[in-house]
Amino acid sequence: MVGTAHLSTGLRKKLQNTKYSCTSLMLFLTVDMDMRQAGMDSGNIWIYPDEDMDVFYDEMMQEDLLASSYFKGMFVSCTTLKDPSSYDGKHHCLEAITYIHYDAFARFENESLERSQAYLQYKNLLMQKMIVTLEQKIPNISRHIVHQSLGTPITNEHYINSTRGCVYGTEKTLKQIGPFAFQSKSEIDNLYLCGASILSHGVAGASISGVQTAAKILHCTAEDLIKTDPTQQLQIFEAEDSSQYPDWLKRKIGLRKAKSGFGENIAETAQNNP
Ligand SMILES: Cc1cc2nc3c(=O)[nH]c(=O)nc-3n(C[C@H](O)[C@H](O)[C@H](O)COP(=O)(O)OP(=O)(O)OC[C@H]3O[C@@H](n4cnc5c(N)ncnc54)[C@H](O)[C@@H]3O)c2cc1C
């Protein structure tokens, strides 16, 4: 917006050399399968080969994603086991993520909203590859899929306009962190920065960076801004053990199942969970 001509030579050079973090494939599944019986719990599964992590991550960034039949690395999580009040009594929801390089999707960077057949076919093949990988940890899951959807770097570009679909802002390499990262006060008067490319990435990193930047603008400390509110009480319940759940939560779990028609009768549920 300012125009590159108005930036210092140092900043122009820094922008030119900035590298962005990797992007991802994110598979969303709904399955009619008992995930607990299949061996999952509320925790996450990280699939990694037993080899040098640096070599492995470099391999993951290869451009040809169809060169092998399964992904060597993947993250799997079952959201309906983390939050039992979201489980309808029959269907579980899963997320599976693998990290990739944007170049594997570069040829689709100008996709119109009406996606091309080539893009959809590519997506389908990658989705199958992710499911084949998942099968190794959760046998037979492919026979229980009732809904599947894949998010790609193009999806990230569409929804959040992240550079080359990156998921974590700037790459967190030595030359781009700490004193070498973009700072919250920019060289442009009254332009302050926050988010995943400043302090640290992810929801936590971006949030803390927001508080720190606000503190800088307000000439105070981050601690001055984070105040405990006695009216707000965070409660954390153990996903694996329902014995301590309060009545309102038991009722919510029962209602969710009854509403979908896959749970016990609502009157029965209320009786069992008074
Ligand atoms: C698919 C995916 C899954 C993720 N999962 C996790 C996770 O499980 N845990 C975790 O900690 N982190 C996760 N991350 C990373 C985390 O979401 C980001 O690090 C964090 O949201 C970054 O916050 P931000 O405010 O810097 O940027 P964003 O949250 O991306 O916000 C930037 C905003 O700017 C808007 N914008 C962009 N360009 C323009 C423009 N030209 N004009 C106006 N507005 C614009 C965008 O629409 C967006 O709303 C995930 C990221 C992705 C993409």
Short mmCIF file of C-alpha atoms and ligand atoms in Angstrom, two decimals:
data_model
loop_
_atom_site.label_atom_id
_atom_site.label_comp_id
_atom_site.label_asym_id
_atom_site.label_seq_id
_atom_site.Cartn_x
_atom_site.Cartn_y
_atom_site.Cartn_z
CA MET A 1 0.00 0.00 0.00
CA VAL A 2 2.85 2.36 0.79
CA GLY A 3 4.75 1.48 -2.38
CA THR A 4 8.18 -0.17 -2.28
CA ALA A 5 9.88 3.07 -3.32
CA HIS A 6 9.04 4.50 0.12
CA LEU A 7 10.70 1.66 2.03
CA SER A 8 14.31 1.71 3.21
CA THR A 9 16.81 -0.39 1.27
CA GLY A 10 17.25 -2.61 4.34
CA LEU A 11 13.54 -3.41 4.60
CA ARG A 12 13.23 -4.03 0.86
CA LYS A 13 16.10 -6.48 1.04
CA LYS A 14 14.63 -8.17 4.10
CA LEU A 15 11.25 -8.54 2.39
CA GLN A 16 12.86 -9.96 -0.74
CA ASN A 17 14.76 -12.54 1.31
CA THR A 18 11.89 -13.50 3.58
CA LYS A 19 11.02 -17.19 3.48
CA TYR A 20 7.61 -18.46 4.45
CA SER A 21 6.69 -21.54 6.47
CA CYS A 22 5.42 -24.73 4.89
CA THR A 23 1.86 -25.33 3.87
CA SER A 24 -0.38 -28.33 4.53
CA LEU A 25 -2.98 -30.81 3.43
CA MET A 26 -5.78 -31.03 5.94
CA LEU A 27 -8.24 -33.92 5.70
CA PHE A 28 -11.59 -33.72 7.47
CA LEU A 29 -13.44 -37.01 7.92
CA THR A 30 -16.75 -38.09 9.40
CA VAL A 31 -16.90 -41.84 10.10
CA ASP A 32 -19.53 -44.21 11.45
CA MET A 33 -16.97 -46.16 13.43
CA ASP A 34 -16.33 -46.70 17.13
CA MET A 35 -13.04 -44.81 17.33
CA ARG A 36 -12.37 -45.84 20.90
CA GLN A 37 -12.68 -49.49 19.95
CA ALA A 38 -10.39 -48.75 17.00
CA GLY A 39 -7.71 -47.70 19.50
CA MET A 40 -8.00 -43.90 19.51
CA ASP A 41 -8.46 -41.70 22.53
CA SER A 42 -8.68 -37.95 23.04
CA GLY A 43 -4.95 -37.54 22.36
CA ASN A 44 -3.26 -36.90 19.03
CA ILE A 45 -1.38 -39.39 16.88
CA TRP A 46 1.86 -38.15 15.31
CA ILE A 47 3.07 -40.56 12.65
CA TYR A 48 6.82 -40.27 12.06
CA PRO A 49 9.39 -42.65 10.60
CA ASP A 50 12.27 -43.65 12.85
CA GLU A 51 14.90 -41.63 11.02
CA ASP A 52 16.74 -38.29 11.02
CA MET A 53 14.02 -35.65 11.40
CA ASP A 54 15.81 -33.05 9.26
CA VAL A 55 16.20 -35.49 6.38
CA PHE A 56 12.61 -36.60 6.83
CA TYR A 57 11.22 -33.03 6.77
CA ASP A 58 13.26 -32.25 3.66
CA GLU A 59 11.73 -35.32 2.04
CA MET A 60 8.25 -34.16 3.01
CA MET A 61 8.86 -30.92 1.12
CA GLN A 62 9.37 -32.73 -2.19
CA GLU A 63 7.31 -31.41 -5.08
CA ASP A 64 5.97 -34.71 -6.43
CA LEU A 65 3.37 -35.71 -3.88
CA LEU A 66 2.23 -38.69 -5.90
CA ALA A 67 5.66 -40.34 -6.09
CA SER A 68 4.79 -42.66 -3.19
CA SER A 69 1.58 -44.40 -2.15
CA TYR A 70 1.39 -43.10 1.44
CA PHE A 71 2.64 -40.17 3.55
CA LYS A 72 5.51 -40.98 5.90
CA GLY A 73 4.42 -38.29 8.33
CA MET A 74 0.94 -37.34 9.48
CA PHE A 75 -0.95 -35.88 12.45
CA VAL A 76 -4.31 -37.41 13.40
CA SER A 77 -6.84 -36.18 15.90
CA CYS A 78 -10.42 -37.14 16.76
CA THR A 79 -12.31 -34.02 17.81
CA THR A 80 -15.43 -35.87 18.98
CA LEU A 81 -13.31 -37.80 21.50
CA LYS A 82 -11.74 -34.57 22.77
CA ASP A 83 -15.16 -33.02 23.31
CA PRO A 84 -17.73 -35.75 24.10
CA SER A 85 -20.54 -33.17 23.95
CA SER A 86 -19.99 -32.92 20.19
CA TYR A 87 -20.45 -36.68 19.61
CA ASP A 88 -23.84 -37.63 18.16
CA GLY A 89 -23.67 -41.25 19.29
CA LYS A 90 -22.71 -42.69 15.91
CA HIS A 91 -20.40 -40.40 13.92
CA HIS A 92 -16.89 -39.37 14.87
CA CYS A 93 -15.01 -36.45 13.31
CA LEU A 94 -11.31 -36.69 12.53
CA GLU A 95 -8.66 -34.33 11.25
CA ALA A 96 -5.50 -35.54 9.57
CA ILE A 97 -2.73 -33.14 8.59
CA THR A 98 0.48 -33.50 6.64
CA TYR A 99 2.97 -30.74 5.82
CA ILE A 100 3.91 -30.07 2.22
CA HIS A 101 5.72 -27.52 0.04
CA TYR A 102 3.65 -24.99 -1.89
CA ASP A 103 5.42 -25.94 -5.13
CA ALA A 104 3.35 -29.14 -5.17
CA PHE A 105 0.35 -26.87 -5.83
CA ALA A 106 2.02 -23.98 -7.65
CA ARG A 107 0.41 -24.94 -10.95
CA PHE A 108 -3.00 -24.28 -9.40
CA GLU A 109 -2.22 -20.84 -7.97
CA ASN A 110 -4.56 -19.12 -10.42
CA GLU A 111 -7.51 -21.47 -9.84
CA SER A 112 -10.83 -19.71 -10.26
CA LEU A 113 -13.54 -20.22 -7.65
CA GLU A 114 -15.00 -22.84 -9.92
CA ARG A 115 -12.18 -25.33 -9.51
CA SER A 116 -10.65 -27.07 -12.53
CA GLN A 117 -11.05 -30.81 -13.10
CA ALA A 118 -7.25 -31.17 -12.89
CA TYR A 119 -7.23 -29.60 -9.40
CA LEU A 120 -10.17 -31.69 -8.18
CA GLN A 121 -8.60 -34.90 -9.51
CA TYR A 122 -5.27 -34.07 -7.88
CA LYS A 123 -7.06 -33.35 -4.61
CA ASN A 124 -8.88 -36.65 -4.85
CA LEU A 125 -5.65 -38.61 -5.36
CA LEU A 126 -4.04 -36.88 -2.39
CA MET A 127 -7.11 -37.52 -0.27
CA GLN A 128 -6.86 -41.24 -1.11
CA LYS A 129 -3.17 -41.19 -0.23
CA MET A 130 -3.98 -39.68 3.17
CA ILE A 131 -6.67 -42.30 3.78
CA VAL A 132 -4.23 -45.10 2.83
CA THR A 133 -1.83 -43.63 5.44
CA LEU A 134 -4.59 -43.47 8.02
CA GLU A 135 -5.50 -47.12 7.35
CA GLN A 136 -2.06 -48.12 8.65
CA LYS A 137 -2.99 -46.82 12.11
CA ILE A 138 -6.75 -47.34 11.99
CA PRO A 139 -7.48 -50.44 9.88
CA ASN A 140 -10.77 -50.48 7.94
CA ILE A 141 -11.46 -46.79 8.49
CA SER A 142 -11.91 -46.29 4.73
CA ARG A 143 -15.02 -48.52 4.84
CA HIS A 144 -16.66 -46.25 7.41
CA ILE A 145 -16.27 -42.82 5.81
CA VAL A 146 -19.54 -40.93 5.45
CA HIS A 147 -18.00 -37.55 4.61
CA GLN A 148 -14.56 -36.46 3.42
CA SER A 149 -13.14 -33.08 2.54
CA LEU A 150 -9.59 -31.89 1.88
CA GLY A 151 -8.11 -28.46 2.57
CA THR A 152 -5.09 -27.58 0.39
CA PRO A 153 -2.70 -24.60 0.09
CA ILE A 154 -5.21 -23.15 -2.38
CA THR A 155 -7.89 -23.41 0.33
CA ASN A 156 -5.62 -21.50 2.75
CA GLU A 157 -5.00 -18.82 0.13
CA HIS A 158 -8.72 -18.52 -0.49
CA TYR A 159 -9.81 -18.23 3.15
CA ILE A 160 -6.94 -16.38 4.82
CA ASN A 161 -4.86 -15.08 1.91
CA SER A 162 -1.68 -16.44 3.49
CA THR A 163 1.44 -16.15 1.35
CA ARG A 164 1.78 -19.35 -0.71
CA GLY A 165 -0.81 -20.97 1.56
CA CYS A 166 1.66 -21.02 4.46
CA VAL A 167 0.30 -22.17 7.81
CA TYR A 168 2.75 -20.54 10.25
CA GLY A 169 3.68 -17.14 8.79
CA THR A 170 7.38 -16.59 8.18
CA GLU A 171 9.65 -19.64 8.35
CA LYS A 172 11.07 -19.87 11.88
CA THR A 173 14.69 -20.31 10.87
CA LEU A 174 17.57 -18.74 12.78
CA LYS A 175 17.79 -15.74 10.45
CA GLN A 176 14.10 -14.97 10.88
CA ILE A 177 13.49 -15.25 14.63
CA GLY A 178 14.21 -13.14 17.72
CA PRO A 179 16.17 -9.99 16.85
CA PHE A 180 16.12 -10.98 13.14
CA ALA A 181 12.32 -11.30 12.96
CA PHE A 182 10.01 -8.47 11.87
CA GLN A 183 9.48 -6.31 14.94
CA SER A 184 6.12 -5.03 16.19
CA LYS A 185 7.04 -1.38 15.48
CA SER A 186 7.62 -0.98 11.77
CA GLU A 187 9.72 1.70 10.10
CA ILE A 188 6.51 3.32 8.81
CA ASP A 189 5.06 5.84 11.24
CA ASN A 190 2.10 4.46 13.19
CA LEU A 191 2.22 1.08 11.46
CA TYR A 192 2.55 -1.68 14.05
CA LEU A 193 2.68 -5.39 13.28
CA CYS A 194 1.47 -8.48 15.09
CA GLY A 195 0.66 -12.08 14.20
CA ALA A 196 2.40 -15.33 13.29
CA SER A 197 5.25 -13.60 11.40
CA ILE A 198 6.41 -11.43 14.29
CA LEU A 199 7.09 -13.22 17.56
CA SER A 200 6.04 -16.82 17.16
CA HIS A 201 3.58 -18.87 15.13
CA GLY A 202 0.36 -20.72 15.90
CA VAL A 203 -2.67 -19.51 17.81
CA ALA A 204 -0.65 -18.96 21.00
CA GLY A 205 2.26 -17.17 19.28
CA ALA A 206 -0.04 -14.88 17.28
CA SER A 207 -2.16 -14.06 20.36
CA ILE A 208 0.82 -13.20 22.56
CA SER A 209 2.24 -11.07 19.77
CA GLY A 210 -1.07 -9.16 19.63
CA VAL A 211 -0.88 -8.40 23.36
CA GLN A 212 2.77 -7.35 23.12
CA THR A 213 2.10 -5.03 20.18
CA ALA A 214 -0.87 -3.47 21.98
CA ALA A 215 1.37 -2.91 25.02
CA LYS A 216 3.95 -1.19 22.82
CA ILE A 217 1.32 1.15 21.36
CA LEU A 218 -0.11 1.90 24.83
CA HIS A 219 3.35 2.32 26.44
CA CYS A 220 2.68 -0.33 29.07
CA THR A 221 3.65 -3.96 29.63
CA ALA A 222 1.83 -7.06 28.39
CA GLU A 223 1.18 -7.95 32.06
CA ASP A 224 -0.70 -4.64 32.49
CA LEU A 225 -3.09 -5.75 29.76
CA ILE A 226 -3.69 -9.35 30.81
CA LYS A 227 -5.95 -8.98 33.84
CA THR A 228 -7.65 -11.82 35.68
CA ASP A 229 -11.42 -11.44 35.47
CA PRO A 230 -13.01 -13.02 38.56
CA THR A 231 -16.31 -13.45 36.70
CA GLN A 232 -14.66 -15.75 34.17
CA GLN A 233 -13.79 -19.20 35.43
CA LEU A 234 -12.18 -21.63 33.09
CA GLN A 235 -13.15 -25.22 33.76
CA ILE A 236 -11.32 -28.13 32.21
CA PHE A 237 -12.89 -31.58 32.17
CA GLU A 238 -11.05 -34.84 31.56
CA ALA A 239 -12.14 -36.22 28.17
CA GLU A 240 -11.31 -39.79 29.19
CA ASP A 241 -13.22 -39.85 32.48
CA SER A 242 -16.83 -38.68 32.65
CA SER A 243 -17.26 -39.51 36.36
CA GLN A 244 -16.56 -35.90 37.41
CA TYR A 245 -18.76 -34.24 34.78
CA PRO A 246 -21.28 -31.79 36.21
CA ASP A 247 -24.97 -32.43 35.52
CA TRP A 248 -25.26 -29.72 32.86
CA LEU A 249 -22.50 -31.36 30.84
CA LYS A 250 -24.00 -34.84 31.16
CA ARG A 251 -27.31 -33.42 30.00
CA LYS A 252 -25.64 -31.66 27.05
CA ILE A 253 -23.99 -34.93 26.01
CA GLY A 254 -27.31 -36.75 26.27
CA LEU A 255 -29.20 -34.06 24.35
CA ARG A 256 -26.66 -34.09 21.50
CA LYS A 257 -27.14 -37.83 21.03
CA ALA A 258 -30.91 -37.72 21.46
CA LYS A 259 -31.21 -34.88 18.92
CA SER A 260 -29.37 -36.93 16.30
CA GLY A 261 -31.51 -39.97 17.03
CA PHE A 262 -28.42 -42.12 17.68
CA GLY A 263 -28.47 -41.90 21.47
CA GLU A 264 -30.69 -43.28 24.12
CA ASN A 265 -34.16 -41.96 24.57
CA ILE A 266 -33.92 -38.43 26.01
CA ALA A 267 -36.05 -39.27 29.05
CA GLU A 268 -33.83 -42.28 29.69
CA THR A 269 -30.73 -40.12 29.31
CA ALA A 270 -32.01 -37.58 31.79
CA GLN A 271 -32.82 -40.39 34.21
CA ASN A 272 -29.37 -41.93 33.90
CA ASN A 273 -27.65 -38.55 34.13
CA PRO A 274 -29.79 -36.66 36.60
C1 LIG B 1 -5.34 -24.95 8.09
C2 LIG B 1 -4.59 -24.40 9.28
C3 LIG B 1 -4.62 -25.09 10.47
C4 LIG B 1 -3.95 -24.58 11.59
N1 LIG B 1 -4.02 -25.26 12.78
C5 LIG B 1 -3.43 -24.74 13.88
C6 LIG B 1 -3.56 -25.38 15.16
O1 LIG B 1 -4.21 -26.42 15.29
N2 LIG B 1 -2.94 -24.80 16.23
C7 LIG B 1 -2.21 -23.66 16.12
O2 LIG B 1 -1.69 -23.16 17.14
N3 LIG B 1 -2.08 -23.03 14.92
C8 LIG B 1 -2.66 -23.55 13.82
N4 LIG B 1 -2.52 -22.91 12.61
C9 LIG B 1 -1.71 -21.69 12.56
C10 LIG B 1 -2.47 -20.52 13.12
O3 LIG B 1 -3.80 -20.57 12.62
C11 LIG B 1 -1.79 -19.22 12.67
O4 LIG B 1 -0.43 -19.23 13.10
C12 LIG B 1 -2.48 -18.00 13.29
O5 LIG B 1 -3.86 -18.02 13.03
C13 LIG B 1 -1.87 -16.77 12.69
O6 LIG B 1 -2.58 -15.63 13.14
P1 LIG B 1 -2.41 -14.26 12.38
O7 LIG B 1 -3.29 -13.28 13.07
O8 LIG B 1 -0.97 -13.94 12.20
O9 LIG B 1 -2.95 -14.54 10.89
P2 LIG B 1 -4.38 -15.02 10.39
O10 LIG B 1 -5.11 -15.74 11.46
O11 LIG B 1 -4.12 -15.71 9.10
O12 LIG B 1 -5.12 -13.64 10.15
C14 LIG B 1 -4.82 -12.80 9.07
C15 LIG B 1 -6.13 -12.17 8.62
O13 LIG B 1 -5.85 -11.18 7.62
C16 LIG B 1 -6.80 -11.29 6.59
N5 LIG B 1 -6.21 -10.75 5.36
C17 LIG B 1 -5.25 -11.30 4.61
N6 LIG B 1 -4.96 -10.50 3.56
C18 LIG B 1 -5.77 -9.42 3.67
C19 LIG B 1 -5.93 -8.24 2.90
N7 LIG B 1 -5.19 -8.01 1.81
N8 LIG B 1 -6.85 -7.35 3.29
C20 LIG B 1 -7.59 -7.57 4.42
N9 LIG B 1 -7.46 -8.66 5.20
C21 LIG B 1 -6.57 -9.58 4.83
C22 LIG B 1 -7.12 -12.75 6.51
O14 LIG B 1 -8.37 -12.99 5.92
C23 LIG B 1 -7.09 -13.18 7.98
O15 LIG B 1 -8.35 -13.06 8.60
C24 LIG B 1 -3.21 -23.38 11.48
C25 LIG B 1 -3.18 -22.69 10.27
C26 LIG B 1 -3.87 -23.18 9.18
C27 LIG B 1 -3.85 -22.41 7.88
#
